[in-house]
Amino acid sequence: MTGLRENNLGSAQECLGQRFQTWRGGEFDLALCPVRGILDRLGDKWTTLILIVLAQRPHRFSEIRRSIPDISKRMLTQTLRDLERDGMITRRVFPTKPPSVEYGLTELGESLLEPVAQLVTWAETSQTKIAMARSAFDAAEASRG
Amino acid sequence: MTGLRENNLGSAQECLGQRFQTWRGGEFDLALCPVRGILDRLGDKWTTLILIVLAQRPHRFSEIRRSIPDISKRMLTQTLRDLERDGMITRRVFPTKPPSVEYGLTELGESLLEPVAQLVTWAETSQTKIAMARSAFDAAEASRG
DNA sequence: CCGGATCCTAGTCGATACTG
DNA sequence: CAGTATCGACTAGGATCCGG
């Protein structure tokens, strides 16, 4: 289905180029949807943060809230449910007196940490360049009126 | 500022864990913002697609539109401007009779392709597991009423 | 303690019409 | 051809109240 010849990619452009050609020939939207779905999820406000928090150790609901101070209960619940639905995290309920729930990464969730870490590393090393490009662009724009 | 000891990460969890600890101690939001900004951008509907298209070769405005059939002029313009502002793509205007503009990746933009390719690869290899987890979750949910 | 349900605002995106 | 401007639908997400 993919037509990708080697797993060991020499050049990122080539790799993506081949995939894109594959996508274009035939089912464009269908084949891209899973990737887009992943990116949408990672792109939302909280998924990555939760993943990072749970990467350290399993956490209870309130622990996560404390670790991510500006998240609302609503969004935490929702994001956790989405992640659980996608098989990225587990949800264990302890029927204690005040009920407690513990969330942890599944293997699938842990496997996602690697590409995410790559991206984080890239973002961290590139943030200076991005900031420079941004201010240069804004300055040029302002000078044009 | 980062306190990260090694560039060569042994374990993704450890790497992210260290970063997270760093983030927590001190300026939480500030230090994470660049990363979140990147993820937000990649998470939007079109950025990744445009990057993939331009990864093959420079394209003109209308060429990109044809390559991504369901994008509107408005969003293409906007996304291209954002990418240009962040220094990911270049914009060359040719003052021909019907004016033409060519977009291409900068080195920074190309360097982003690598982590993106990692993510695409991950998504592709994991989509089956995700789909299974999702249907299992939905089935369990439906049986609970 | 955990999280569902509801209401409401602010930003996002598509369609359309217009400019240079 | 390559945008810009305006409007309207849609939606994410915060606040709050309520239940187990």
GROMACS .gro file of C-alpha atoms (C1' of nucleotides) in nm:
model
  330
    1MET     CA    1   0.000   0.000   0.000
    2THR     CA    2   0.279   0.239   0.076
    3GLY     CA    3   0.532   0.146  -0.187
    4LEU     CA    4   0.808   0.265   0.043
    5ARG     CA    5   1.120   0.071  -0.040
    6GLU     CA    6   1.338   0.122   0.262
    7ASN     CA    7   1.264   0.178   0.623
    8ASN     CA    8   1.598   0.347   0.669
    9LEU     CA    9   1.531   0.682   0.507
   10GLY     CA   10   1.827   0.855   0.359
   11SER     CA   11   1.663   1.185   0.288
   12ALA     CA   12   1.351   1.314   0.454
   13GLN     CA   13   1.241   1.492   0.140
   14GLU     CA   14   1.269   1.181  -0.067
   15CYS     CA   15   1.081   0.979   0.183
   16LEU     CA   16   0.798   1.227   0.213
   17GLY     CA   17   0.803   1.284  -0.161
   18GLN     CA   18   0.750   0.917  -0.228
   19ARG     CA   19   0.471   0.896   0.024
   20PHE     CA   20   0.304   1.196  -0.122
   21GLN     CA   21   0.318   1.054  -0.471
   22THR     CA   22   0.160   0.739  -0.336
   23TRP     CA   23  -0.109   0.940  -0.165
   24ARG     CA   24  -0.184   1.139  -0.476
   25GLY     CA   25  -0.221   0.835  -0.694
   26GLY     CA   26  -0.550   0.689  -0.579
   27GLU     CA   27  -0.692   0.755  -0.238
   28PHE     CA   28  -0.556   1.090  -0.139
   29ASP     CA   29  -0.764   1.181   0.162
   30LEU     CA   30  -0.816   0.831   0.289
   31ALA     CA   31  -0.451   0.737   0.316
   32LEU     CA   32  -0.353   1.068   0.466
   33CYS     CA   33  -0.627   1.078   0.725
   34PRO     CA   34  -0.448   0.871   0.991
   35VAL     CA   35  -0.147   1.095   0.974
   36ARG     CA   36  -0.357   1.404   0.979
   37GLY     CA   37  -0.551   1.263   1.272
   38ILE     CA   38  -0.231   1.214   1.467
   39LEU     CA   39  -0.110   1.561   1.391
   40ASP     CA   40  -0.445   1.710   1.483
   41ARG     CA   41  -0.433   1.535   1.814
   42LEU     CA   42  -0.076   1.636   1.887
   43GLY     CA   43  -0.154   1.985   1.774
   44ASP     CA   44  -0.430   2.043   2.021
   45LYS     CA   45  -0.357   2.236   2.330
   46TRP     CA   46  -0.307   1.959   2.585
   47THR     CA   47  -0.230   1.618   2.436
   48THR     CA   48   0.143   1.662   2.420
   49LEU     CA   49   0.164   1.802   2.769
   50ILE     CA   50  -0.032   1.512   2.911
   51LEU     CA   51   0.184   1.267   2.723
   52ILE     CA   52   0.494   1.429   2.867
   53VAL     CA   53   0.356   1.420   3.218
   54LEU     CA   54   0.259   1.055   3.192
   55ALA     CA   55   0.595   0.975   3.034
   56GLN     CA   56   0.755   1.014   3.374
   57ARG     CA   57   0.524   0.782   3.566
   58PRO     CA   58   0.153   0.704   3.597
   59HIS     CA   59  -0.047   0.988   3.743
   60ARG     CA   60  -0.384   1.031   3.902
   61PHE     CA   61  -0.636   1.275   3.764
   62SER     CA   62  -0.566   1.548   4.014
   63GLU     CA   63  -0.193   1.498   3.988
   64ILE     CA   64  -0.210   1.575   3.619
   65ARG     CA   65  -0.414   1.884   3.692
   66ARG     CA   66  -0.150   2.005   3.932
   67SER     CA   67   0.123   1.932   3.680
   68ILE     CA   68  -0.056   2.132   3.413
   69PRO     CA   69  -0.192   2.424   3.610
   70ASP     CA   70  -0.382   2.598   3.333
   71ILE     CA   71  -0.585   2.303   3.210
   72SER     CA   72  -0.954   2.288   3.296
   73LYS     CA   73  -1.122   1.979   3.433
   74ARG     CA   74  -1.332   1.962   3.122
   75MET     CA   75  -1.044   1.954   2.878
   76LEU     CA   76  -0.840   1.718   3.091
   77THR     CA   77  -1.125   1.468   3.102
   78GLN     CA   78  -1.189   1.502   2.733
   79THR     CA   79  -0.826   1.474   2.625
   80LEU     CA   80  -0.771   1.175   2.852
   81ARG     CA   81  -1.073   1.002   2.704
   82ASP     CA   82  -0.952   1.067   2.351
   83LEU     CA   83  -0.609   0.932   2.436
   84GLU     CA   84  -0.760   0.628   2.600
   85ARG     CA   85  -0.982   0.569   2.301
   86ASP     CA   86  -0.681   0.574   2.073
   87GLY     CA   87  -0.502   0.323   2.292
   88MET     CA   88  -0.233   0.565   2.401
   89ILE     CA   89  -0.305   0.557   2.771
   90THR     CA   90  -0.459   0.318   3.024
   91ARG     CA   91  -0.718   0.408   3.285
   92ARG     CA   92  -0.729   0.210   3.609
   93VAL     CA   93  -1.006   0.281   3.855
   94PHE     CA   94  -0.945   0.206   4.223
   95PRO     CA   95  -1.277   0.167   4.408
   96THR     CA   96  -1.145   0.337   4.718
   97LYS     CA   97  -1.360   0.550   4.941
   98PRO     CA   98  -1.299   0.867   4.750
   99PRO     CA   99  -1.254   0.699   4.413
  100SER     CA  100  -0.919   0.741   4.250
  101VAL     CA  101  -0.817   0.685   3.890
  102GLU     CA  102  -0.470   0.629   3.761
  103TYR     CA  103  -0.361   0.704   3.407
  104GLY     CA  104  -0.051   0.564   3.244
  105LEU     CA  105   0.101   0.523   2.901
  106THR     CA  106   0.048   0.209   2.699
  107GLU     CA  107   0.325   0.071   2.481
  108LEU     CA  108   0.167   0.250   2.190
  109GLY     CA  109   0.172   0.572   2.384
  110GLU     CA  110   0.535   0.524   2.478
  111SER     CA  111   0.625   0.454   2.119
  112LEU     CA  112   0.481   0.790   2.027
  113LEU     CA  113   0.718   0.963   2.265
  114GLU     CA  114   1.010   0.902   2.035
  115PRO     CA  115   0.891   1.101   1.736
  116VAL     CA  116   0.753   1.359   1.975
  117ALA     CA  117   1.091   1.389   2.141
  118GLN     CA  118   1.248   1.440   1.800
  119LEU     CA  119   1.006   1.719   1.737
  120VAL     CA  120   1.067   1.875   2.075
  121THR     CA  121   1.439   1.862   2.015
  122TRP     CA  122   1.396   2.020   1.676
  123ALA     CA  123   1.173   2.291   1.816
  124GLU     CA  124   1.419   2.366   2.091
  125THR     CA  125   1.718   2.392   1.862
  126SER     CA  126   1.524   2.592   1.605
  127GLN     CA  127   1.337   2.833   1.825
  128THR     CA  128   1.605   3.098   1.798
  129LYS     CA  129   1.604   3.088   1.419
  130ILE     CA  130   1.227   3.099   1.416
  131ALA     CA  131   1.216   3.397   1.648
  132MET     CA  132   1.470   3.578   1.432
  133ALA     CA  133   1.281   3.504   1.112
  134ARG     CA  134   0.963   3.619   1.276
  135SER     CA  135   1.094   3.953   1.394
  136ALA     CA  136   1.265   4.012   1.061
  137PHE     CA  137   0.937   3.943   0.882
  138ASP     CA  138   0.741   4.168   1.114
  139ALA     CA  139   0.996   4.446   1.078
  140ALA     CA  140   0.986   4.426   0.699
  141GLU     CA  141   0.609   4.424   0.707
  142ALA     CA  142   0.595   4.727   0.934
  143SER     CA  143   0.838   4.923   0.718
  144ARG     CA  144   0.620   4.856   0.415
  145GLY     CA  145   0.331   5.013   0.600
  146MET     CA  146   1.862   2.726   3.007
  147THR     CA  147   1.778   2.371   2.914
  148GLY     CA  148   2.012   2.179   3.137
  149LEU     CA  149   2.001   1.889   2.898
  150ARG     CA  150   2.322   1.696   2.933
  151GLU     CA  151   2.339   1.492   2.616
  152ASN     CA  152   2.217   1.551   2.271
  153ASN     CA  153   2.219   1.180   2.200
  154LEU     CA  154   1.906   1.064   2.378
  155GLY     CA  155   1.903   0.711   2.500
  156SER     CA  156   1.542   0.691   2.606
  157ALA     CA  157   1.264   0.912   2.486
  158GLN     CA  158   1.092   0.908   2.822
  159GLU     CA  159   1.406   1.009   3.003
  160CYS     CA  160   1.473   1.284   2.759
  161LEU     CA  161   1.125   1.424   2.783
  162GLY     CA  162   1.121   1.371   3.154
  163GLN     CA  163   1.432   1.577   3.199
  164ARG     CA  164   1.295   1.850   2.981
  165PHE     CA  165   0.972   1.850   3.167
  166GLN     CA  166   1.145   1.876   3.500
  167THR     CA  167   1.337   2.169   3.365
  168TRP     CA  168   1.018   2.328   3.241
  169ARG     CA  169   0.844   2.283   3.571
  170GLY     CA  170   1.125   2.439   3.768
  171GLY     CA  171   1.100   2.804   3.683
  172GLU     CA  172   0.934   2.929   3.370
  173PHE     CA  173   0.688   2.663   3.277
  174ASP     CA  174   0.484   2.829   3.008
  175LEU     CA  175   0.759   3.039   2.860
  176ALA     CA  176   1.000   2.757   2.787
  177LEU     CA  177   0.731   2.532   2.650
  178CYS     CA  178   0.575   2.792   2.425
  179PRO     CA  179   0.807   2.739   2.129
  180VAL     CA  180   0.740   2.370   2.127
  181ARG     CA  181   0.369   2.422   2.164
  182GLY     CA  182   0.380   2.677   1.887
  183ILE     CA  183   0.541   2.427   1.654
  184LEU     CA  184   0.292   2.159   1.739
  185ASP     CA  185   0.003   2.398   1.696
  186ARG     CA  186   0.127   2.489   1.354
  187LEU     CA  187   0.186   2.128   1.248
  188GLY     CA  188  -0.148   2.034   1.393
  189ASP     CA  189  -0.346   2.272   1.180
  190LYS     CA  190  -0.516   2.142   0.876
  191TRP     CA  191  -0.278   2.244   0.601
  192THR     CA  192   0.076   2.317   0.721
  193THR     CA  193   0.202   1.963   0.695
  194LEU     CA  194   0.048   1.909   0.355
  195ILE     CA  195   0.205   2.226   0.220
  196LEU     CA  196   0.540   2.128   0.365
  197ILE     CA  197   0.516   1.790   0.196
  198VAL     CA  198   0.424   1.945  -0.136
  199LEU     CA  199   0.711   2.192  -0.122
  200ALA     CA  200   0.946   1.917  -0.011
  201GLN     CA  201   0.943   1.784  -0.365
  202ARG     CA  202   1.029   2.109  -0.541
  203PRO     CA  203   0.934   2.476  -0.532
  204HIS     CA  204   0.577   2.541  -0.636
  205ARG     CA  205   0.374   2.835  -0.751
  206PHE     CA  206   0.061   2.940  -0.569
  207SER     CA  207  -0.180   2.774  -0.807
  208GLU     CA  208   0.032   2.463  -0.827
  209ILE     CA  209  -0.003   2.414  -0.456
  210ARG     CA  210  -0.376   2.463  -0.485
  211ARG     CA  211  -0.394   2.192  -0.747
  212SER     CA  212  -0.183   1.959  -0.534
  213ILE     CA  213  -0.412   2.009  -0.237
  214PRO     CA  214  -0.754   2.015  -0.395
  215ASP     CA  215  -0.961   2.088  -0.088
  216ILE     CA  216  -0.772   2.390   0.039
  217SER     CA  217  -0.929   2.732  -0.005
  218LYS     CA  218  -0.741   3.029  -0.141
  219ARG     CA  219  -0.786   3.200   0.191
  220MET     CA  220  -0.626   2.926   0.397
  221LEU     CA  221  -0.349   2.868   0.151
  222THR     CA  222  -0.254   3.235   0.159
  223GLN     CA  223  -0.272   3.246   0.534
  224THR     CA  224  -0.076   2.928   0.595
  225LEU     CA  225   0.191   3.029   0.346
  226ARG     CA  226   0.228   3.364   0.516
  227ASP     CA  227   0.262   3.200   0.856
  228LEU     CA  228   0.522   2.962   0.725
  229GLU     CA  229   0.710   3.245   0.560
  230ARG     CA  230   0.698   3.447   0.879
  231ASP     CA  231   0.851   3.158   1.070
  232GLY     CA  232   1.130   3.128   0.815
  233MET     CA  233   1.021   2.787   0.690
  234ILE     CA  234   0.955   2.886   0.331
  235THR     CA  235   1.073   3.150   0.084
  236ARG     CA  236   0.851   3.362  -0.137
  237ARG     CA  237   0.986   3.487  -0.469
  238VAL     CA  238   0.774   3.724  -0.675
  239PHE     CA  239   0.827   3.737  -1.050
  240PRO     CA  240   0.694   4.063  -1.193
  241THR     CA  241   0.572   3.897  -1.510
  242LYS     CA  242   0.264   4.008  -1.694
  243PRO     CA  243   0.030   3.785  -1.500
  244PRO     CA  244   0.231   3.798  -1.179
  245SER     CA  245   0.363   3.469  -1.051
  246VAL     CA  246   0.497   3.376  -0.711
  247GLU     CA  247   0.712   3.080  -0.626
  248TYR     CA  248   0.731   2.921  -0.284
  249GLY     CA  249   1.008   2.693  -0.167
  250LEU     CA  250   1.148   2.549   0.151
  251THR     CA  251   1.427   2.719   0.339
  252GLU     CA  252   1.695   2.517   0.512
  253LEU     CA  253   1.499   2.557   0.831
  254GLY     CA  254   1.190   2.424   0.659
  255GLU     CA  255   1.382   2.129   0.521
  256SER     CA  256   1.523   2.051   0.860
  257LEU     CA  257   1.169   2.023   0.991
  258LEU     CA  258   1.092   1.754   0.739
  259GLU     CA  259   1.299   1.501   0.930
  260PRO     CA  260   1.102   1.498   1.253
  261VAL     CA  261   0.783   1.525   1.049
  262ALA     CA  262   0.884   1.221   0.848
  263GLN     CA  263   0.944   1.036   1.174
  264LEU     CA  264   0.597   1.123   1.284
  265VAL     CA  265   0.445   1.023   0.952
  266THR     CA  266   0.625   0.692   0.970
  267TRP     CA  267   0.503   0.637   1.323
  268ALA     CA  268   0.149   0.725   1.229
  269GLU     CA  269   0.156   0.490   0.935
  270THR     CA  270   0.290   0.196   1.129
  271SER     CA  271   0.058   0.263   1.422
  272GLN     CA  272  -0.266   0.338   1.243
  273THR     CA  273  -0.380  -0.022   1.260
  274LYS     CA  274  -0.328  -0.042   1.636
  275ILE     CA  275  -0.503   0.288   1.683
  276ALA     CA  276  -0.799   0.179   1.476
  277MET     CA  277  -0.823  -0.143   1.677
  278ALA     CA  278  -0.802   0.037   2.009
  279ARG     CA  279  -1.063   0.280   1.892
  280SER     CA  280  -1.316   0.022   1.785
  281ALA     CA  281  -1.254  -0.180   2.102
  282PHE     CA  282  -1.315   0.130   2.309
  283ASP     CA  283  -1.630   0.219   2.120
  284ALA     CA  284  -1.760  -0.135   2.148
  285ALA     CA  285  -1.702  -0.142   2.522
  286GLU     CA  286  -1.867   0.195   2.555
  287ALA     CA  287  -2.169   0.083   2.354
  288SER     CA  288  -2.210  -0.235   2.559
  289ARG     CA  289  -2.212  -0.031   2.877
  290GLY     CA  290  -2.498   0.166   2.733
  291DC     C1'  291  -1.202   1.264   4.411
  292DC     C1'  292  -1.348   1.201   3.948
  293DG     C1'  293  -1.599   1.351   3.581
  294DG     C1'  294  -2.052   1.436   3.322
  295DA     C1'  295  -2.386   1.816   3.138
  296DT     C1'  296  -2.481   2.272   3.011
  297DC     C1'  297  -2.407   2.735   2.867
  298DC     C1'  298  -2.145   3.071   2.643
  299DT     C1'  299  -1.754   3.327   2.422
  300DA     C1'  300  -1.368   3.370   2.107
  301DG     C1'  301  -1.123   3.212   1.754
  302DT     C1'  302  -1.111   2.931   1.305
  303DC     C1'  303  -1.230   2.818   0.848
  304DG     C1'  304  -1.503   2.817   0.403
  305DA     C1'  305  -1.757   3.074   0.045
  306DT     C1'  306  -1.804   3.460  -0.203
  307DA     C1'  307  -1.700   3.887  -0.414
  308DC     C1'  308  -1.353   4.219  -0.523
  309DT     C1'  309  -0.844   4.426  -0.636
  310DG     C1'  310  -0.394   4.491  -0.882
  311DC     C1'  311  -0.248   3.493  -1.142
  312DA     C1'  312  -0.214   3.600  -0.674
  313DG     C1'  313  -0.400   3.771  -0.340
  314DT     C1'  314  -0.756   4.080   0.004
  315DA     C1'  315  -1.205   4.171   0.254
  316DT     C1'  316  -1.620   4.050   0.452
  317DC     C1'  317  -1.965   3.747   0.629
  318DG     C1'  318  -2.147   3.343   0.844
  319DA     C1'  319  -2.117   2.860   1.013
  320DC     C1'  320  -1.883   2.585   1.308
  321DT     C1'  321  -1.611   2.447   1.707
  322DA     C1'  322  -1.278   2.443   2.071
  323DG     C1'  323  -1.245   2.544   2.513
  324DG     C1'  324  -1.342   2.788   2.982
  325DA     C1'  325  -1.689   2.849   3.374
  326DT     C1'  326  -2.015   2.657   3.636
  327DC     C1'  327  -2.333   2.344   3.829
  328DC     C1'  328  -2.443   1.870   3.934
  329DG     C1'  329  -2.388   1.348   4.030
  330DG     C1'  330  -2.149   0.905   4.186
   0.00000   0.00000   0.00000
